[in-house]
CSV table of C-alpha atoms in Angstrom, one decimal:
chain,number,residue,atom,x,y,z
A,1,MET,CA,-13.1,62.3,149.0
A,2,SER,CA,-17.4,62.1,150.0
A,3,ILE,CA,-18.6,61.5,154.0
A,4,ILE,CA,-21.9,59.3,153.6
A,5,THR,CA,-24.2,60.2,155.8
A,6,LYS,CA,-28.2,58.9,157.0
A,7,HIS,CA,-29.2,61.5,154.5
A,8,TYR,CA,-28.3,59.3,151.7
A,9,ASP,CA,-29.5,55.8,153.3
A,10,VAL,CA,-33.0,58.3,153.3
A,11,TYR,CA,-32.8,59.8,149.7
A,12,GLY,CA,-32.0,55.7,148.8
A,13,PHE,CA,-34.9,55.2,150.2
A,14,GLY,CA,-37.3,57.7,148.8
A,15,VAL,CA,-35.7,56.1,145.6
A,16,VAL,CA,-36.6,52.7,146.3
A,17,LEU,CA,-40.7,53.6,146.8
A,18,LEU,CA,-40.4,55.6,143.7
A,19,VAL,CA,-39.7,52.6,141.9
A,20,LEU,CA,-41.4,50.9,143.5
A,21,LEU,CA,-44.7,53.1,143.1
A,22,THR,CA,-44.5,53.7,139.6
A,23,GLY,CA,-42.8,50.4,138.1
A,24,GLN,CA,-39.9,52.3,136.0
A,25,GLU,CA,-35.8,52.2,136.3
A,26,ALA,CA,-34.3,54.0,138.3
A,27,PHE,CA,-32.4,56.1,135.9
A,28,ASP,CA,-33.5,55.3,132.6
A,29,ALA,CA,-31.4,57.0,129.7
A,30,ASN,CA,-34.8,56.7,126.8
A,31,ARG,CA,-36.4,59.6,129.1
A,32,PRO,CA,-35.5,63.3,128.2
A,33,ASP,CA,-32.1,64.6,129.9
A,34,GLU,CA,-33.7,67.0,132.6
A,35,ARG,CA,-36.1,63.8,133.6
A,36,GLU,CA,-33.8,60.7,133.3
A,37,ASP,CA,-33.6,60.1,136.8
A,38,ILE,CA,-36.8,59.4,138.4
A,39,ARG,CA,-37.0,61.9,141.2
A,40,SER,CA,-37.3,64.0,138.4
A,41,TYR,CA,-39.5,62.2,136.3
A,42,VAL,CA,-41.8,62.0,138.7
A,43,GLU,CA,-41.9,66.7,140.4
A,44,ASP,CA,-41.6,66.7,136.4
A,45,LEU,CA,-45.2,65.1,137.3
A,46,VAL,CA,-46.3,66.9,139.8
A,47,GLN,CA,-45.0,70.2,138.7
A,48,LYS,CA,-47.8,69.3,135.6
A,49,GLU,CA,-50.8,67.8,138.2
A,50,ARG,CA,-50.2,64.8,136.0
A,51,PHE,CA,-50.9,63.1,139.5
A,52,ASN,CA,-52.6,59.4,137.4
A,53,GLU,CA,-49.3,58.9,135.7
A,54,ILE,CA,-46.8,58.2,138.2
A,55,VAL,CA,-48.5,55.2,139.9
A,56,ASP,CA,-47.6,51.6,137.9
A,57,PRO,CA,-51.3,50.6,136.8
A,58,LYS,CA,-50.8,46.9,138.0
A,59,ILE,CA,-51.0,48.5,141.5
A,60,VAL,CA,-54.1,50.5,140.3
A,61,GLU,CA,-57.9,49.5,141.6
A,62,GLU,CA,-60.0,47.9,138.7
A,63,GLU,CA,-61.9,51.2,139.6
A,64,GLY,CA,-59.1,52.9,138.0
A,65,GLU,CA,-58.7,54.7,141.7
A,66,ILE,CA,-55.9,54.3,143.6
């Protein structure tokens, strides 16, 4: 049996923020196995310094700046 702690709430809140920021689903089976969950997806882009690919284009200003 699992014990739910405040850490789960913090993690869940982080996932919600990533969904809003990226416009991606929290889990996407169409992404490669190691990037199916949104945390791994964003972590991979950060490690590759591809920050512009993280933010949903719908929330980027017309000039292309965040």
